[in-house]
Tab-separated table of N, CA and C in Angstrom:
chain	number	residue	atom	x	y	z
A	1	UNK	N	54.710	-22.477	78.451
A	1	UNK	CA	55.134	-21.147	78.028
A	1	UNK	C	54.683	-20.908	76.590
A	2	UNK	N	54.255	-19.873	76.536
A	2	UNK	CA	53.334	-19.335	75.169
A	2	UNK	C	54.749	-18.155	74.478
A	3	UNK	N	55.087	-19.497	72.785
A	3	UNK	CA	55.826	-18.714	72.366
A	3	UNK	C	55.268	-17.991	70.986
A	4	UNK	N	55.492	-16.890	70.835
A	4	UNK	CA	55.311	-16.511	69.622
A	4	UNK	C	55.971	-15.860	68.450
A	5	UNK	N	56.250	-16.077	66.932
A	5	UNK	CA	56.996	-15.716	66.207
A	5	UNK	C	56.451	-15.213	64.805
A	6	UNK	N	56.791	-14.114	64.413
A	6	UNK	CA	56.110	-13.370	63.530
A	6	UNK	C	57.362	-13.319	62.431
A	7	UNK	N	56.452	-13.412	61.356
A	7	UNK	CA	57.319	-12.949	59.882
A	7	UNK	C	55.860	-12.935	58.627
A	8	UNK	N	57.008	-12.361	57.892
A	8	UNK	CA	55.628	-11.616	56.507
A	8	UNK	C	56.097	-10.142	56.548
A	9	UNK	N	56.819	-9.451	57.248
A	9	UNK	CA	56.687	-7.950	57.114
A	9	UNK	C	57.728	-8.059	55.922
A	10	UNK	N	57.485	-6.804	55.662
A	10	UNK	CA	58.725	-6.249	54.437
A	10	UNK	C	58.358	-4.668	53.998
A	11	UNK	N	58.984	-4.257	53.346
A	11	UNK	CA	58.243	-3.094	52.422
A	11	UNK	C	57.737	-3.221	51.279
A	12	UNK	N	56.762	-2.540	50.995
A	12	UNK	CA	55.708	-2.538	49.676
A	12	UNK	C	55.687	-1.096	49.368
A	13	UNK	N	54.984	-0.701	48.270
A	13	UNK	CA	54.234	0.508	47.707
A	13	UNK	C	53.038	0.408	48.075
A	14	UNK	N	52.526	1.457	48.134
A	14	UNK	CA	50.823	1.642	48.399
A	14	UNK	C	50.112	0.755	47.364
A	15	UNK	N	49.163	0.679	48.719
A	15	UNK	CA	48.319	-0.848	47.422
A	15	UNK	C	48.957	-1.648	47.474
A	16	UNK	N	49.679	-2.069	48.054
A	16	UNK	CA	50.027	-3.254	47.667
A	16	UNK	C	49.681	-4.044	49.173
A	17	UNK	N	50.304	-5.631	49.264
A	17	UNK	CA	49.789	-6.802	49.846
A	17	UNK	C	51.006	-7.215	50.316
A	18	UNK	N	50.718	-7.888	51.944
A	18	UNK	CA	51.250	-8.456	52.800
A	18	UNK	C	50.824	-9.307	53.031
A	19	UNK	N	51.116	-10.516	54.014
A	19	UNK	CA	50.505	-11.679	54.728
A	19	UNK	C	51.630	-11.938	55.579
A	20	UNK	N	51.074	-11.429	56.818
A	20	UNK	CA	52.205	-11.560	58.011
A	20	UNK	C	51.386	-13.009	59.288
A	21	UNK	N	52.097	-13.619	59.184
A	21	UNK	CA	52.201	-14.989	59.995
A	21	UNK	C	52.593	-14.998	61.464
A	22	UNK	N	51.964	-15.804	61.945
A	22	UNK	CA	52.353	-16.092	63.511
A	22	UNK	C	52.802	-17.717	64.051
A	23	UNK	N	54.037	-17.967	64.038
A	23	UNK	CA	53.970	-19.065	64.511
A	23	UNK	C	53.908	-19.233	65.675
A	24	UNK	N	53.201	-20.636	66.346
A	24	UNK	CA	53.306	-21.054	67.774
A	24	UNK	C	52.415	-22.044	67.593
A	25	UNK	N	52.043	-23.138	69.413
A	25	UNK	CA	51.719	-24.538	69.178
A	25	UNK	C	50.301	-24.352	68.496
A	26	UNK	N	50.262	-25.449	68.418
A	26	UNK	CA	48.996	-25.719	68.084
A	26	UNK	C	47.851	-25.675	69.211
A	27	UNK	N	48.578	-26.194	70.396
A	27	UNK	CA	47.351	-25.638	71.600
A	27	UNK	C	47.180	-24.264	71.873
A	28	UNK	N	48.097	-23.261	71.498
A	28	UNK	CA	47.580	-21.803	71.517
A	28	UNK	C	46.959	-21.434	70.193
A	29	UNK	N	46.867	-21.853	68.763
A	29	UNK	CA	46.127	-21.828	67.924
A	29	UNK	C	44.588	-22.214	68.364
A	30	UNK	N	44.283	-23.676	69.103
A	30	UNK	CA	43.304	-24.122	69.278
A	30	UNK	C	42.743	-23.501	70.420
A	31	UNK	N	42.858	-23.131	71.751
A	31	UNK	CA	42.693	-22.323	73.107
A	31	UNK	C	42.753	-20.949	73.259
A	32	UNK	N	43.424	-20.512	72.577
A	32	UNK	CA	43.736	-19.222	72.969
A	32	UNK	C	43.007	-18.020	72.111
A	33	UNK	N	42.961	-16.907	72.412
A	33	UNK	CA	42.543	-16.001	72.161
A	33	UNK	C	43.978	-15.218	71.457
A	34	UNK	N	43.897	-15.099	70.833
A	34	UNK	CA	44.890	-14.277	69.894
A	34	UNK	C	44.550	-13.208	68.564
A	35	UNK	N	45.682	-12.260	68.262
A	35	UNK	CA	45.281	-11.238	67.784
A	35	UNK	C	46.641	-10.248	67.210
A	36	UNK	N	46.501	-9.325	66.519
A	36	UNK	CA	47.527	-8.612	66.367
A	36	UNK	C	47.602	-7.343	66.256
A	37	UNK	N	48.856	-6.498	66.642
A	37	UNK	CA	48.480	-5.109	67.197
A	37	UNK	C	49.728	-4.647	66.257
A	38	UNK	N	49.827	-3.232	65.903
A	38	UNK	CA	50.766	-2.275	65.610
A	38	UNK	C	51.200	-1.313	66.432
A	39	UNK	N	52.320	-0.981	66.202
A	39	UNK	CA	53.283	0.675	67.000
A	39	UNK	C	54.200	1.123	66.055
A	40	UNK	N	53.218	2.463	65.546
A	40	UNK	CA	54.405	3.251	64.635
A	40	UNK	C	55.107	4.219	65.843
A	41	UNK	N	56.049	4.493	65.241
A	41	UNK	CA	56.952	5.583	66.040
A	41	UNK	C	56.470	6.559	66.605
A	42	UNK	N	56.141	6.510	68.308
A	42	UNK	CA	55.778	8.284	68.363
A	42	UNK	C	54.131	7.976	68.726
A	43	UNK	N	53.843	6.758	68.463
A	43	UNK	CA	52.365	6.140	68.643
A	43	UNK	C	52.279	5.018	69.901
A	44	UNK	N	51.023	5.089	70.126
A	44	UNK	CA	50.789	3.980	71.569
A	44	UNK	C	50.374	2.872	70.118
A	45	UNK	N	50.587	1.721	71.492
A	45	UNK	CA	50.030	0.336	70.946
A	45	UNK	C	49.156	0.437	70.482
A	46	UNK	N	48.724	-0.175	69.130
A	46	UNK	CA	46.987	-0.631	68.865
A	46	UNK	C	46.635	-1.809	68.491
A	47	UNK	N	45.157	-2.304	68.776
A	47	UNK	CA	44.968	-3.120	68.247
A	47	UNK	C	44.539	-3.515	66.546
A	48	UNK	N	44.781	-4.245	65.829
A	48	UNK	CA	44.748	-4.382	64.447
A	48	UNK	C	43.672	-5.221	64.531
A	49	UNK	N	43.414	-6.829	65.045
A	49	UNK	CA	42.427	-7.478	64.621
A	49	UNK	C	43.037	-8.668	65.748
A	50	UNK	N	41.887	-9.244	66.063
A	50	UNK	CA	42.068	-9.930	66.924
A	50	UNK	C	40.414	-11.327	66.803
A	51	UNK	N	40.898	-12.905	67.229
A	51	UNK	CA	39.696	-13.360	67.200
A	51	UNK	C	39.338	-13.871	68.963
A	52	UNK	N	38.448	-13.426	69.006
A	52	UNK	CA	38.157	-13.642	70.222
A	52	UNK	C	37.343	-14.768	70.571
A	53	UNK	N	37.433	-14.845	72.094
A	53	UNK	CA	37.434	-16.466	72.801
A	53	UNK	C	35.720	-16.934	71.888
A	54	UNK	N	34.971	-16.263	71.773
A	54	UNK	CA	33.558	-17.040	70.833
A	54	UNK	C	33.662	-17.114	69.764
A	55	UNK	N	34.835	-16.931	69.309
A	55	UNK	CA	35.108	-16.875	67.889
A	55	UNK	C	34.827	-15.608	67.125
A	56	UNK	N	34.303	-15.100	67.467
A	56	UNK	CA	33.900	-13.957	66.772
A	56	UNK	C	35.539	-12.841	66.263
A	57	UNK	N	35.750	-12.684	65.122
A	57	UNK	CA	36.618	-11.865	64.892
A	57	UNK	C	36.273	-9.938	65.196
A	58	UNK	N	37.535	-9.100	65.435
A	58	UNK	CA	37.053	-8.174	65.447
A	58	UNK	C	38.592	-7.096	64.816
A	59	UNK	N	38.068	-6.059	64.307
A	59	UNK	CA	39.476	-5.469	63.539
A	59	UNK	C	38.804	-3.822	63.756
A	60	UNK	N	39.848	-3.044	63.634
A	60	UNK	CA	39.723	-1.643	63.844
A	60	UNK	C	39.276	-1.052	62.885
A	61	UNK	N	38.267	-0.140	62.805
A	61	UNK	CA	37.874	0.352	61.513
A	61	UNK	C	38.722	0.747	60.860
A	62	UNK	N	40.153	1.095	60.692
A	62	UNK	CA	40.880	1.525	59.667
A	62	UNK	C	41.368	0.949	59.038
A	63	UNK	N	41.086	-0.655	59.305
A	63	UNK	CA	41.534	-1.588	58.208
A	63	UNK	C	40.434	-2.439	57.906
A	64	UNK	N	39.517	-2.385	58.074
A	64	UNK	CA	38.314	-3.179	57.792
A	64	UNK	C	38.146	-3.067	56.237
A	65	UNK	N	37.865	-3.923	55.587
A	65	UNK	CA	37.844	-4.329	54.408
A	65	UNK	C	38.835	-4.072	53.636
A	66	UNK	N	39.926	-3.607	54.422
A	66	UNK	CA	41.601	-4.234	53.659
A	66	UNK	C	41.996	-4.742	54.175
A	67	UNK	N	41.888	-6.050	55.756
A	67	UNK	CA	42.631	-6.739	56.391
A	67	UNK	C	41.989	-8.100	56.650
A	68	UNK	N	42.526	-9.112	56.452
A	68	UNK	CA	41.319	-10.523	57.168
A	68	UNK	C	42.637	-11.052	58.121
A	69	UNK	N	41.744	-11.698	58.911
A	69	UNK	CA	42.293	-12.757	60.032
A	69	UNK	C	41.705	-13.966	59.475
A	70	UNK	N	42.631	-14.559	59.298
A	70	UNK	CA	42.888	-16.442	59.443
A	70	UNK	C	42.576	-16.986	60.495
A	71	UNK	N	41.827	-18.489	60.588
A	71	UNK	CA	41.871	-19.011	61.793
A	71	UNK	C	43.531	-19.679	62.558
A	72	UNK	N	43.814	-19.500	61.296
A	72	UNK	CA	45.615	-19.705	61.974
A	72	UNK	C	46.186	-18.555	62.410
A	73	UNK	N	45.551	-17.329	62.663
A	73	UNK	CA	46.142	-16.456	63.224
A	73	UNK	C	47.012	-15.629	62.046
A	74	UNK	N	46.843	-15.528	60.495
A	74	UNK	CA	47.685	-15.185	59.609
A	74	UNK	C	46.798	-14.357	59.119
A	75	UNK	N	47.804	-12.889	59.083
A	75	UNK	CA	46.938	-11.593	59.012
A	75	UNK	C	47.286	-10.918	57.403
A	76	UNK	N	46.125	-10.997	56.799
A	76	UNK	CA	46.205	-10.838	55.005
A	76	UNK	C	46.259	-9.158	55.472
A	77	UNK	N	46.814	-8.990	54.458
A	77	UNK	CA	46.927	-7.246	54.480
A	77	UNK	C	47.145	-6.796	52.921
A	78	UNK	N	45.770	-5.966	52.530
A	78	UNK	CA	45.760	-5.703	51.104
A	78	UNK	C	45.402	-3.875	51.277
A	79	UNK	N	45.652	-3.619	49.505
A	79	UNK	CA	45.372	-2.161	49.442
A	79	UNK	C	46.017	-1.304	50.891
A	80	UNK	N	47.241	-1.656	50.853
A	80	UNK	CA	48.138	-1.146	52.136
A	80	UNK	C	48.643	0.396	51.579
A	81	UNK	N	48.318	1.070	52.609
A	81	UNK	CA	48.292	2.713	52.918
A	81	UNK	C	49.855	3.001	53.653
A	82	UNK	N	50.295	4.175	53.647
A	82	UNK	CA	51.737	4.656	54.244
A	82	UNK	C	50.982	4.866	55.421
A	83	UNK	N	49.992	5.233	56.283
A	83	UNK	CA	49.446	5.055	57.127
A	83	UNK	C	49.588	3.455	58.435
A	84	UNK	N	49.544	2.414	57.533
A	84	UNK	CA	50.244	1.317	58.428
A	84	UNK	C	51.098	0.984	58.717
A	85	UNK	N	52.017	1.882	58.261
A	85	UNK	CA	53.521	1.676	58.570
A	85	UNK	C	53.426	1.450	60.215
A	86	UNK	N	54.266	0.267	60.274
A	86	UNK	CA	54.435	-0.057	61.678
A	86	UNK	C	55.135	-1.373	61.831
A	87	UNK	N	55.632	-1.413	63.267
A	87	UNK	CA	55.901	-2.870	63.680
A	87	UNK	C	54.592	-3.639	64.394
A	88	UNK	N	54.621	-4.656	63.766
A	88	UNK	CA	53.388	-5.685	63.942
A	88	UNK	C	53.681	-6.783	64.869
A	89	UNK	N	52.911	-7.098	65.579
A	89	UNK	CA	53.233	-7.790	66.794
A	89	UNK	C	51.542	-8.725	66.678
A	90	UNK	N	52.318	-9.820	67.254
A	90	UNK	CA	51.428	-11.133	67.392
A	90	UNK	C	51.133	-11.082	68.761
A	91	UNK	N	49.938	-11.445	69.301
A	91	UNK	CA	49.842	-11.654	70.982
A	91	UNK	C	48.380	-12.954	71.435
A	92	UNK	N	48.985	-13.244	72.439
A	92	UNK	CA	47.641	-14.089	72.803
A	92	UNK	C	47.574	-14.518	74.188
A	93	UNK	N	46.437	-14.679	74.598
A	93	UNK	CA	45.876	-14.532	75.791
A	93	UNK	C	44.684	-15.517	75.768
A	94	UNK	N	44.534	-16.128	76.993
A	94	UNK	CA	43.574	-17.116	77.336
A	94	UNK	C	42.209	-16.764	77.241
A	95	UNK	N	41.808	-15.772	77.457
A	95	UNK	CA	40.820	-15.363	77.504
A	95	UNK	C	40.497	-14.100	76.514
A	96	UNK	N	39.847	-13.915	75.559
A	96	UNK	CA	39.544	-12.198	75.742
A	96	UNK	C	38.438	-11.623	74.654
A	97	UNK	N	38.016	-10.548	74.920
A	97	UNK	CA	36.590	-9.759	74.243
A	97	UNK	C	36.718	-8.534	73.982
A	98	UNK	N	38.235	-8.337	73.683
A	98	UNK	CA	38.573	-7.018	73.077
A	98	UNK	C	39.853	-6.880	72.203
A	99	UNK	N	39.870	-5.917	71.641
A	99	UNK	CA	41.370	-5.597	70.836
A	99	UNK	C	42.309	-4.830	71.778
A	100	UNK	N	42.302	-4.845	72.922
A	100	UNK	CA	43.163	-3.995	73.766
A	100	UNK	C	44.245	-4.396	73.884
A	101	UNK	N	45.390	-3.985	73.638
A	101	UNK	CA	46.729	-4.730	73.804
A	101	UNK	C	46.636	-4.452	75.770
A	102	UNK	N	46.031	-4.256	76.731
A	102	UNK	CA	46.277	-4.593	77.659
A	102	UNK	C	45.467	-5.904	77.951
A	103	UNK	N	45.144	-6.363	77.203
A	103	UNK	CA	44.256	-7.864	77.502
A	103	UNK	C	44.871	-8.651	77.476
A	104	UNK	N	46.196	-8.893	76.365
A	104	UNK	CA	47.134	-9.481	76.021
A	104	UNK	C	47.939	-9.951	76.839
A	105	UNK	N	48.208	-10.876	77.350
A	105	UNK	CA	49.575	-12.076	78.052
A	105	UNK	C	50.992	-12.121	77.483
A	106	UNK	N	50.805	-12.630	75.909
A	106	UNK	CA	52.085	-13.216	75.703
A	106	UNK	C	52.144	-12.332	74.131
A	107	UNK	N	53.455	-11.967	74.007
A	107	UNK	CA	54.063	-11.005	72.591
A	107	UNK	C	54.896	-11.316	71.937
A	108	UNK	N	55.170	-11.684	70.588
A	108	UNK	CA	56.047	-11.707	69.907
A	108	UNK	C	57.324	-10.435	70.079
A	109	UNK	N	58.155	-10.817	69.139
A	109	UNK	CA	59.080	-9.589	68.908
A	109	UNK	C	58.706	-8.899	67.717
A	110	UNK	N	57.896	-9.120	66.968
A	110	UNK	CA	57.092	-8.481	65.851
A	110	UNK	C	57.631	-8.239	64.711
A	111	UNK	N	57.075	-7.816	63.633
A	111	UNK	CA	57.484	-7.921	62.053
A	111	UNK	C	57.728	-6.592	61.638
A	112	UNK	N	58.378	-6.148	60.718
A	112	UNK	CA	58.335	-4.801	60.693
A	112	UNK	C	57.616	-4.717	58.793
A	113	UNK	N	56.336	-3.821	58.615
A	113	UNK	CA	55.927	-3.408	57.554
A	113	UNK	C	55.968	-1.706	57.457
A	114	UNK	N	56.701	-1.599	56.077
A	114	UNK	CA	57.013	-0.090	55.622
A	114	UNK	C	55.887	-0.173	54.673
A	115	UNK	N	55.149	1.094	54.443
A	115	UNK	CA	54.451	1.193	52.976
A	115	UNK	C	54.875	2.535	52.319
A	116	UNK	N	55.212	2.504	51.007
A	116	UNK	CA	56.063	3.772	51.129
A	116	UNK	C	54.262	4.778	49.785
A	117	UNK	N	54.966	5.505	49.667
A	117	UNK	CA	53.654	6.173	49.067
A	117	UNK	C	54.514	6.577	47.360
């Protein structure tokens, strides 16, 4: 059973920096395909950044060059906008070659980040 546990959220001011974490084993660190998605209020799921099964990382253009993925699955979040306000959710899946939260298997209960302006 694939567990997952998220922390790092909080509130900030614009511009400012997060680093939201995912714990779980080490064989879903090493195997798995994992990634992380947001849902603000009133919004469908999205994907945020995710590394996929060739390794190759991939992130949504609206955070590209304010967000990195870790190979531990620990998602840096800089120059943060009231725009990301959201609950952040960890997910991972055996397989995958997209940011789609329907690709996704297994979900945290997720972190919650405010950015206020």
């Amino acid at each position: 059973q694939v567990q997952l546990v998220e922390s790092g959220g909080g509130s900030v001011q614009a511009g400012g920096s997060l680093r939201l974490s995912c714990e779980t084993s080490r064989k879903v660190y090493v195997t798995y395909c994992m990634g992380w998605f947001r849902q603000a209020p009133g919004k469908e799921r999205e994907g945020v950044a995710a590394r996929y099964s060739d390794g190759r990382k991939w992130y949504v253009d609206s955070v590209k060059g304010r967000f990195t993925l870790s190979q531990g699955n620990e998602l840096q979040m800089n120059s943060l906008k009231p725009d990301d306000t959201a609950m952040y959710y960890c997910a991972a899946t055996y397989d995958c070659y997209s940011g789609s939260p329907a690709d996704f298997d297994h979900w945290g209960q997720g972190t919650q980040v405010t950015v206020s302006s």
